[in-house]
PDB file of C-alpha atoms in Angstrom:
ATOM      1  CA  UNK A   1     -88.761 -61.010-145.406  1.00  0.00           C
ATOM      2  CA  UNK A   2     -88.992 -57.610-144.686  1.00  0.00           C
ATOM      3  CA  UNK A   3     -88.016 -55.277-147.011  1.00  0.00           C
ATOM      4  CA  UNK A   4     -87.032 -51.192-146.188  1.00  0.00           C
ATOM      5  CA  UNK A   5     -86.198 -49.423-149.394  1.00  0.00           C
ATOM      6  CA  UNK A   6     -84.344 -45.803-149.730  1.00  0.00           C
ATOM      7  CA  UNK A   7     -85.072 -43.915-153.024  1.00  0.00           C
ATOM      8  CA  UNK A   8     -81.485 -43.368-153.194  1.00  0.00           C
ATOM      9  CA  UNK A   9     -78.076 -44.431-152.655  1.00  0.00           C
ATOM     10  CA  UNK A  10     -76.271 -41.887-153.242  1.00  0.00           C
ATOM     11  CA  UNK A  11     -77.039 -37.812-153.402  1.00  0.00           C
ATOM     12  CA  UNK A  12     -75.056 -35.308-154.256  1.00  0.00           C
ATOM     13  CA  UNK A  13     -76.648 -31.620-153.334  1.00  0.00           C
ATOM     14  CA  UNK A  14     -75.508 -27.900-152.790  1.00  0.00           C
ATOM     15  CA  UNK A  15     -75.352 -26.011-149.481  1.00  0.00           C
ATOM     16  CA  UNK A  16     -78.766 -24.392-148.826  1.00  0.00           C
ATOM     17  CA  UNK A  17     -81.085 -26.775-150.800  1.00  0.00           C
ATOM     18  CA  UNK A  18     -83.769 -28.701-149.604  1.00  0.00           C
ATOM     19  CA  UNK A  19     -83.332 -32.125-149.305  1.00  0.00           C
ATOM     20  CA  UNK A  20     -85.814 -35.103-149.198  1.00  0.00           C
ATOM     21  CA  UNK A  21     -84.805 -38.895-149.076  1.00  0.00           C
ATOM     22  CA  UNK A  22     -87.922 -41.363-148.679  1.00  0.00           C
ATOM     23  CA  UNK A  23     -88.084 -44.536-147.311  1.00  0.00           C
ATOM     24  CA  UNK A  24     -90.791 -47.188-147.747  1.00  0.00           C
ATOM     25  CA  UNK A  25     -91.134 -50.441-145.697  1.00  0.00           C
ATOM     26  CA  UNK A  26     -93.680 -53.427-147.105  1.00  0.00           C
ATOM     27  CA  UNK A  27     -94.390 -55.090-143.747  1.00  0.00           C
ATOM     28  CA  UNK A  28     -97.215 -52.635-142.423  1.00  0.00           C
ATOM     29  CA  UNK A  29     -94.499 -51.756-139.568  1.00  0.00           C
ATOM     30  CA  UNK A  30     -96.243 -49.103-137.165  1.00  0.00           C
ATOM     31  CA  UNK A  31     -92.635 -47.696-136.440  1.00  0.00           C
ATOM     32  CA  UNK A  32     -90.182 -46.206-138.383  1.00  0.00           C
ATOM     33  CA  UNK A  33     -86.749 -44.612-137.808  1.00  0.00           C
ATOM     34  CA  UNK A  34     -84.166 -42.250-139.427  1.00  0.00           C
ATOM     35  CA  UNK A  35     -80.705 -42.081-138.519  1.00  0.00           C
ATOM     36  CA  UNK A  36     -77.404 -40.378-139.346  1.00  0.00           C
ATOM     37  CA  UNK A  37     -74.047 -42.460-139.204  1.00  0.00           C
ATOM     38  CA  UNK A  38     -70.732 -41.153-138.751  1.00  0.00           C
ATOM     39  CA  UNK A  39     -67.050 -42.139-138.775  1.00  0.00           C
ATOM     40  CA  UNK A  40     -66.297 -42.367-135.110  1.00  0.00           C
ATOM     41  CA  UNK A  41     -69.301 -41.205-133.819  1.00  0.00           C
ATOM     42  CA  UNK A  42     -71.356 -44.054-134.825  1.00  0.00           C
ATOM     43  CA  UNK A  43     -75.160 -44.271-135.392  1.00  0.00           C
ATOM     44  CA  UNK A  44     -77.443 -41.436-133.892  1.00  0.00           C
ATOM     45  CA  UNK A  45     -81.162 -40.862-133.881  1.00  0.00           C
ATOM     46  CA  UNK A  46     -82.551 -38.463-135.419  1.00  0.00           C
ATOM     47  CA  UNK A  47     -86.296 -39.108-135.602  1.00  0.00           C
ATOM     48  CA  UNK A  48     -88.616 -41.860-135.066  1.00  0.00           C
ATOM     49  CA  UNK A  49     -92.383 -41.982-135.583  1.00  0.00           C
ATOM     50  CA  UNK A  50     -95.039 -44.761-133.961  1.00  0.00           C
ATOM     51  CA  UNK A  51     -97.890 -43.535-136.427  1.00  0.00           C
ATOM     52  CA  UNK A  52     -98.849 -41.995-139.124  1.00  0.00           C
ATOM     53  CA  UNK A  53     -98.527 -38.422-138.532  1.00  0.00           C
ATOM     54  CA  UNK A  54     -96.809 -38.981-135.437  1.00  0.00           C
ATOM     55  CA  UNK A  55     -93.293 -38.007-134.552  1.00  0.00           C
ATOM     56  CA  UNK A  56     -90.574 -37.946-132.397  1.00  0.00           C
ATOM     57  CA  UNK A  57     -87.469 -36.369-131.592  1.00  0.00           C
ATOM     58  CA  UNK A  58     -84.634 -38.223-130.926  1.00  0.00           C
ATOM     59  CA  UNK A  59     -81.049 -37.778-130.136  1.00  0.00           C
ATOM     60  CA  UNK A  60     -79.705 -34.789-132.858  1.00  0.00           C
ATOM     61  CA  UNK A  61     -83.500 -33.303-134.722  1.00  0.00           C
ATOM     62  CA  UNK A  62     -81.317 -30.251-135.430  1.00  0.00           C
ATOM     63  CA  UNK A  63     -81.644 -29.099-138.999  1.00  0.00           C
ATOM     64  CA  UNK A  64     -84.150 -32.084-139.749  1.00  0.00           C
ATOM     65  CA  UNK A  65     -87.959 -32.552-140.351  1.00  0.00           C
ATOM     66  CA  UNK A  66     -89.901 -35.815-140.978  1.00  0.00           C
ATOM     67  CA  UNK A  67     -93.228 -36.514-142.861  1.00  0.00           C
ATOM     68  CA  UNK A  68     -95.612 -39.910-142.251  1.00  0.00           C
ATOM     69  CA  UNK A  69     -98.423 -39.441-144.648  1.00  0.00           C
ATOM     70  CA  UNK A  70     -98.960 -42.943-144.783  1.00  0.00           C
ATOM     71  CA  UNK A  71     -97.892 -45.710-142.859  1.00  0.00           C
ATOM     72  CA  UNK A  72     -95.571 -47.259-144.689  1.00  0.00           C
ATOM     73  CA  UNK A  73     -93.310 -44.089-145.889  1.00  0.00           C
ATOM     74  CA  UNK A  74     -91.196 -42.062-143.824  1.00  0.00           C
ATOM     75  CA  UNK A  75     -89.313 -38.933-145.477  1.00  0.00           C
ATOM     76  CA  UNK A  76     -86.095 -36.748-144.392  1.00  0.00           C
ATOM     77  CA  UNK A  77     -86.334 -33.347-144.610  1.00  0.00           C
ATOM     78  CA  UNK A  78     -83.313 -31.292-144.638  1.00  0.00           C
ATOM     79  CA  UNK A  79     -84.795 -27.682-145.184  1.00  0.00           C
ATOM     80  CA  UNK A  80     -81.447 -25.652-145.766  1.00  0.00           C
ATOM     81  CA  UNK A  81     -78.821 -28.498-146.530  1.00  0.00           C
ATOM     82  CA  UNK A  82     -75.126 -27.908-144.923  1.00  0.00           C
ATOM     83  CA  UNK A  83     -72.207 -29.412-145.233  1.00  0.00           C
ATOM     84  CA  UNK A  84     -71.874 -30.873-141.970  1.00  0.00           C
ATOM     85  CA  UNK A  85     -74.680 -32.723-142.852  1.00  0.00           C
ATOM     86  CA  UNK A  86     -72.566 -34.880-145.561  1.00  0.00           C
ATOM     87  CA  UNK A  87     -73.125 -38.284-144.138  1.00  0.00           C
ATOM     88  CA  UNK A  88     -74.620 -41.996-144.046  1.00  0.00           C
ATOM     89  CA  UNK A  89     -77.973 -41.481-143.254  1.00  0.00           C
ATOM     90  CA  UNK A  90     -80.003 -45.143-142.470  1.00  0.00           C
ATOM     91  CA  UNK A  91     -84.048 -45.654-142.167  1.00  0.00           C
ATOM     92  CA  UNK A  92     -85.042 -48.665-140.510  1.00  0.00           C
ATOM     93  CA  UNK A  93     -88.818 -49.702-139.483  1.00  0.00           C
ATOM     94  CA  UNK A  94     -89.724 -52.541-136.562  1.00  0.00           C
ATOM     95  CA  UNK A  95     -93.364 -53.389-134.901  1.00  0.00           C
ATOM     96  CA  UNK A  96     -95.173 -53.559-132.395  1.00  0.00           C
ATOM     97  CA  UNK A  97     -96.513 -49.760-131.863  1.00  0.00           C
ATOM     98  CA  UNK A  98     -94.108 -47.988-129.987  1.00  0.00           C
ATOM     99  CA  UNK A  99     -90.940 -49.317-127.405  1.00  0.00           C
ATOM    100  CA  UNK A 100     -91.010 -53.034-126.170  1.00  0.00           C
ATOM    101  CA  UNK A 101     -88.840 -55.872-126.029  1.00  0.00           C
ATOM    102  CA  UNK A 102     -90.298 -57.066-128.782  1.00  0.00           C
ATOM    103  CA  UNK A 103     -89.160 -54.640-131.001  1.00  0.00           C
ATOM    104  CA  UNK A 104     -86.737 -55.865-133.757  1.00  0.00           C
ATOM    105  CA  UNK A 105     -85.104 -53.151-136.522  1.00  0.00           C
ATOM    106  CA  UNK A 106     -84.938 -53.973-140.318  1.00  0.00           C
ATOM    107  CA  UNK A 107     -83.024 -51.293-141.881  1.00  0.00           C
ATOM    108  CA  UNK A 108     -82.798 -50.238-145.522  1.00  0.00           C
ATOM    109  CA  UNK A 109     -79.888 -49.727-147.678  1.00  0.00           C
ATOM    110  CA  UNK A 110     -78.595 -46.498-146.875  1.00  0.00           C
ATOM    111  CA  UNK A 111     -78.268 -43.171-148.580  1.00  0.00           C
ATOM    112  CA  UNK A 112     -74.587 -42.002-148.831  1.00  0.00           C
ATOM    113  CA  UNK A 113     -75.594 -38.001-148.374  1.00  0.00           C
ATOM    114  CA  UNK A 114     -72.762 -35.553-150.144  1.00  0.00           C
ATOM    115  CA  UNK A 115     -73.549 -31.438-149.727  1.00  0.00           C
ATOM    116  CA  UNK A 116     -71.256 -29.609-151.144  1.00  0.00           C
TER     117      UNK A 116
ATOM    118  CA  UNK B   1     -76.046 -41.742-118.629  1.00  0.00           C
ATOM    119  CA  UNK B   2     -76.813 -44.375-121.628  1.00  0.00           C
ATOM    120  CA  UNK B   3     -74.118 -45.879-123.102  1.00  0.00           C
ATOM    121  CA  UNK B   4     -72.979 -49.150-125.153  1.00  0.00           C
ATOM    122  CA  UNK B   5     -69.396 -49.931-125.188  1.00  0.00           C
ATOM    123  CA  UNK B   6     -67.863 -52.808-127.906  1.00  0.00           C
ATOM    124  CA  UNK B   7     -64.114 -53.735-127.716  1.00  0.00           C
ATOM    125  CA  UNK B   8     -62.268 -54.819-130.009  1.00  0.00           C
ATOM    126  CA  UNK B   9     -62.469 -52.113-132.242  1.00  0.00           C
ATOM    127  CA  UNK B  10     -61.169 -54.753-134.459  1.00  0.00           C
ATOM    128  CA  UNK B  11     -60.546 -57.838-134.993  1.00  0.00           C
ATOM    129  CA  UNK B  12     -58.584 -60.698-137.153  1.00  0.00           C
ATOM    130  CA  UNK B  13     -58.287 -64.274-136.996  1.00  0.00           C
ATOM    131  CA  UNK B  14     -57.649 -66.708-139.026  1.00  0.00           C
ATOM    132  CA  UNK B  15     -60.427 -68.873-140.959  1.00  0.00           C
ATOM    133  CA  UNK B  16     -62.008 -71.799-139.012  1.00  0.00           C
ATOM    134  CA  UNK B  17     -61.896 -70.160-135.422  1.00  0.00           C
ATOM    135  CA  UNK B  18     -64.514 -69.703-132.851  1.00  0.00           C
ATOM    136  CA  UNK B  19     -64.696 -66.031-131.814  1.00  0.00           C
ATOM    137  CA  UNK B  20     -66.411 -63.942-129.437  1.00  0.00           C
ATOM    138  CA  UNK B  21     -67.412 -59.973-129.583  1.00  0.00           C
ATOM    139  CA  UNK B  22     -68.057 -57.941-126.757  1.00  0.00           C
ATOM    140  CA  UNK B  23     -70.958 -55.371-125.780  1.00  0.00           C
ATOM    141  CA  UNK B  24     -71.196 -53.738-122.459  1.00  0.00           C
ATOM    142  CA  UNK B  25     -74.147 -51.464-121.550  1.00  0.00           C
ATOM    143  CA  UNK B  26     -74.712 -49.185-118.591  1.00  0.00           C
ATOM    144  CA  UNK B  27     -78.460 -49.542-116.680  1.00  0.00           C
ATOM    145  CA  UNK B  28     -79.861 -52.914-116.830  1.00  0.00           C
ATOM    146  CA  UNK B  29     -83.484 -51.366-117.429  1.00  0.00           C
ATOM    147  CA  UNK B  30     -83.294 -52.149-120.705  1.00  0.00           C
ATOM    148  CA  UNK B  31     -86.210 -53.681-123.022  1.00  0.00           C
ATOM    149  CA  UNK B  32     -83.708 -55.648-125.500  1.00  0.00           C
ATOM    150  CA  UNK B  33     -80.536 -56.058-127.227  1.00  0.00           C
ATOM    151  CA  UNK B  34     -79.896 -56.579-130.780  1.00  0.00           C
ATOM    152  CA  UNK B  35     -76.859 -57.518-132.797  1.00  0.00           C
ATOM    153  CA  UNK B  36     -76.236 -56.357-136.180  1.00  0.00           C
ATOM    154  CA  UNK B  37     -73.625 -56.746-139.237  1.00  0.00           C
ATOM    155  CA  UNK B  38     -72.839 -54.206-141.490  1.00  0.00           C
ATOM    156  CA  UNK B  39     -70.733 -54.662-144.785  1.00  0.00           C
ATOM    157  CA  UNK B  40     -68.958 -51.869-146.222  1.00  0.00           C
ATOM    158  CA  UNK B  41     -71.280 -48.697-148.012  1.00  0.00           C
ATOM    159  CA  UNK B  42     -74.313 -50.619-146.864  1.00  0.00           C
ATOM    160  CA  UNK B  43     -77.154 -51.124-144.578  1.00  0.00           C
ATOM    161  CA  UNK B  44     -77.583 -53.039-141.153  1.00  0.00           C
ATOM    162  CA  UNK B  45     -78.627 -56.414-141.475  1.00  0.00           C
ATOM    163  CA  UNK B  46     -80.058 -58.051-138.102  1.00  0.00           C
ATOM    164  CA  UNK B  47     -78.374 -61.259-137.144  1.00  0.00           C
ATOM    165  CA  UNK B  48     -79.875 -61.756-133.006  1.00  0.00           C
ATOM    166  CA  UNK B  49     -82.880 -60.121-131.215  1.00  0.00           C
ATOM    167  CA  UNK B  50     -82.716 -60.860-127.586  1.00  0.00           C
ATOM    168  CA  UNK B  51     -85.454 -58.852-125.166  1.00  0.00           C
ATOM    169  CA  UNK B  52     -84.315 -58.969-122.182  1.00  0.00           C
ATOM    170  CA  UNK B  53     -86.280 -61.595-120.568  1.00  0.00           C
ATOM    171  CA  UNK B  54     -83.971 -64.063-122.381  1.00  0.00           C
ATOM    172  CA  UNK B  55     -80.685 -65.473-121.480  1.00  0.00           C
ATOM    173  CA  UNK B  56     -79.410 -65.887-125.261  1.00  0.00           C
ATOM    174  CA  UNK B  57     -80.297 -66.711-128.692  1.00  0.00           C
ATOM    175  CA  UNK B  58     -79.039 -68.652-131.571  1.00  0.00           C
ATOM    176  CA  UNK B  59     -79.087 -68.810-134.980  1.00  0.00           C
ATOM    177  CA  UNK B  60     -77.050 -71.155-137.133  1.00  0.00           C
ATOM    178  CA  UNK B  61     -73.597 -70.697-136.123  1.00  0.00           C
ATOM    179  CA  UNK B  62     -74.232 -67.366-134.281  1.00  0.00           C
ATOM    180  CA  UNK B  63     -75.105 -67.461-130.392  1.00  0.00           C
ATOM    181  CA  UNK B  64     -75.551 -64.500-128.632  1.00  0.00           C
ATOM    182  CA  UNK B  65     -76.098 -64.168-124.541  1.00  0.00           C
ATOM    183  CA  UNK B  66     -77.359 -61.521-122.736  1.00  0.00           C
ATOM    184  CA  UNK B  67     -76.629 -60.899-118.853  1.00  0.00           C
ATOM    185  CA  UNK B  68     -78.193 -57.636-117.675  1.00  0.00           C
ATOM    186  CA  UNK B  69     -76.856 -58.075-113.964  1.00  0.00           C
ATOM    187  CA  UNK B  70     -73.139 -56.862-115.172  1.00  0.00           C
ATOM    188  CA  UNK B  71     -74.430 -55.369-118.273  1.00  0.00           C
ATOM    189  CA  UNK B  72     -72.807 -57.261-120.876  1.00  0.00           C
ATOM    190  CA  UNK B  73     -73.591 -59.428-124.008  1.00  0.00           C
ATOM    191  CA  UNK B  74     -71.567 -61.507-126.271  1.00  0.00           C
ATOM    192  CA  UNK B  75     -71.856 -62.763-129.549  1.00  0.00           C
ATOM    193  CA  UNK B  76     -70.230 -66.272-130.406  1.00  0.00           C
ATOM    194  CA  UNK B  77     -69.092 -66.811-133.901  1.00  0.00           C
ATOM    195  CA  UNK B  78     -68.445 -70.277-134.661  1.00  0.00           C
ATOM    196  CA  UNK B  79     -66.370 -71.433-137.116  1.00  0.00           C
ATOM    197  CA  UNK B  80     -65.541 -68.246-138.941  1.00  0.00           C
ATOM    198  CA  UNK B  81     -65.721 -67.993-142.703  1.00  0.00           C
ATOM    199  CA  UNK B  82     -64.111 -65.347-144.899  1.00  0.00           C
ATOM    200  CA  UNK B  83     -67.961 -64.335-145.661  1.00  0.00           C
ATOM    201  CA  UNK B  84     -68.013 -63.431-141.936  1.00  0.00           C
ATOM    202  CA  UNK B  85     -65.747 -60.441-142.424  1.00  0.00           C
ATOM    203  CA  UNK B  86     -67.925 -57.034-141.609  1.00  0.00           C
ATOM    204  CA  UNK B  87     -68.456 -54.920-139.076  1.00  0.00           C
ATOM    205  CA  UNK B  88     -70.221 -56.054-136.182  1.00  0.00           C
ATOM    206  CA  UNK B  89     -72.624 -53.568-133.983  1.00  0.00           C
ATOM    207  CA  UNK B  90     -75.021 -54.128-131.076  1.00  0.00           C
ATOM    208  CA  UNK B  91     -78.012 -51.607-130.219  1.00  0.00           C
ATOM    209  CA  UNK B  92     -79.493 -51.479-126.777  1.00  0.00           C
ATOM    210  CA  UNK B  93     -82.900 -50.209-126.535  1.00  0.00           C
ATOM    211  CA  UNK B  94     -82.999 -48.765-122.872  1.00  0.00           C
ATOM    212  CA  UNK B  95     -86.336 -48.693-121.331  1.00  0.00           C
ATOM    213  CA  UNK B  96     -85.415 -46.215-118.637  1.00  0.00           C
ATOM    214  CA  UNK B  97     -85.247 -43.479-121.627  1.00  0.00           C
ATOM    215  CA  UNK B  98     -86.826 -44.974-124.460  1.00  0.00           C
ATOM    216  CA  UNK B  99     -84.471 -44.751-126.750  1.00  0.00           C
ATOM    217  CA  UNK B 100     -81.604 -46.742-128.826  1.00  0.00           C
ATOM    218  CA  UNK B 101     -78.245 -46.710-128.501  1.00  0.00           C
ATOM    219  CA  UNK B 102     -76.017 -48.287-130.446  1.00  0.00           C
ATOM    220  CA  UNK B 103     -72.215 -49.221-129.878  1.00  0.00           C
ATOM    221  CA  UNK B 104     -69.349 -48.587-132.243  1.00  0.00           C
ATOM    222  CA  UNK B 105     -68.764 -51.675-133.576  1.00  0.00           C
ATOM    223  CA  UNK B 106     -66.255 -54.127-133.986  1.00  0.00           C
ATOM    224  CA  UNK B 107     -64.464 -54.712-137.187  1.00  0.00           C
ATOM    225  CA  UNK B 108     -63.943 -58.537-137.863  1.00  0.00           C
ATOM    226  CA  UNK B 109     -61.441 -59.742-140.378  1.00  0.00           C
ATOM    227  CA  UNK B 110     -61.131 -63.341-141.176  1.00  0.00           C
ATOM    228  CA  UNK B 111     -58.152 -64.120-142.659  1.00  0.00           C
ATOM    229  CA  UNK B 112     -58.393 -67.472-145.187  1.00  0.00           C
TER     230      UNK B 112
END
């Protein structure tokens, strides 16, 4: 089975910290995703990356930065937390390299995000 | 523009019916469709993958089809449990734009 793991599940921070939440996936997956999800907006992209040090932008990057050191972690950056970033934010990983039918998501557990 | 559309919003019925949810997609260039539960405070689990070669896919009591030519898939619950009660979401990954987008969900209740 694969397995995606967040380091937490929930996070409680002040406006204008820096924020990092990890997530590690054990099935050597070359591509890995964050996302934010939202009461009546629903899930959004914000980043995806296809290899280590590789990265993309997707849908809302604003306010965000990503880190793949090694393949099988992918950290969240939120250099100067806010309070409209308070949310559900949701890593998931799936293979082959890059976009193809083939590609299935796993997700992790979620981290419940709280700036105050 | 992208877009996946699921209604119901919500749903309830009582225990021991077959049931059917409803995703709609605009563009049919798509590279797959998958279908997803979520229970409350957690993660997305994957229930159906189906690329979009494929007609439909099944997997115990869940079938899901897939017809790109009026954009629309459906996912068949049969037999519905109380344990079936969650929130169900599908993601479209378009392959006109290369990206994911993923519909609102419908919220299932089933009533014992």
């Amino acid at each position: 089975d694969v397995k995606v793991t967040q380091s937490s599940r929930y996070l409680v921070k002040r406006t204008g910290e820096k924020v990092f939440l990890e997530c590690v996936q054990d099935m050597d997956h070359e591509n890995m995703f964050w996302y934010r999800q939202d009461p009546g907006l629903g899930l959004r992209l914000i980043y995806f990356s296809y290899d280590v040090k590789m990265k993309e932008k997707g849908d809302i990057p604003e306010g965000y930065s990503v880190s793949r050191e090694k393949k099988e972690r992918f950290s969240l950056i939120l250099e100067s937390a806010s309070t409209n970033q308070t949310s559900m934010y949701l890593c998931a990983s799936s293979t082959p390299r890059g976009w193809s039918s083939y590609n299935e998501q796993f997700f992790g557990p979620g981290t419940r995000l709280t700036v105050l | 523009k992208q877009e996946v559309t699921q209604i119901p919003a919500a749903l309830s019925v009582p225990e021991g019916e077959n049931l059917v949810l409803n995703c709609s997609f605009t563009d049919s260039a798509i590279y797959n469709l998958q279908w997803f539960r979520q229970d409350p405070g957690k993660g997305l689990t994957s229930l159906l993958l189906i690329q979009s070669s494929q007609r439909e896919q099944t997997s115990g009591r869940l079938n899901a089809s897939l017809d790109k030519s009026s954009g629309r898939s459906t996912l068949y619950i049969a037999a519905s449990q109380p344990g079936d009660s969650a929130t169900y979401l599908c993601a479209v990954m378009y392959s006109s734009a290369s990206k994911i987008i993923f519909g609102s969900g419908t919220r299932l209740s089933i009533r014992p």
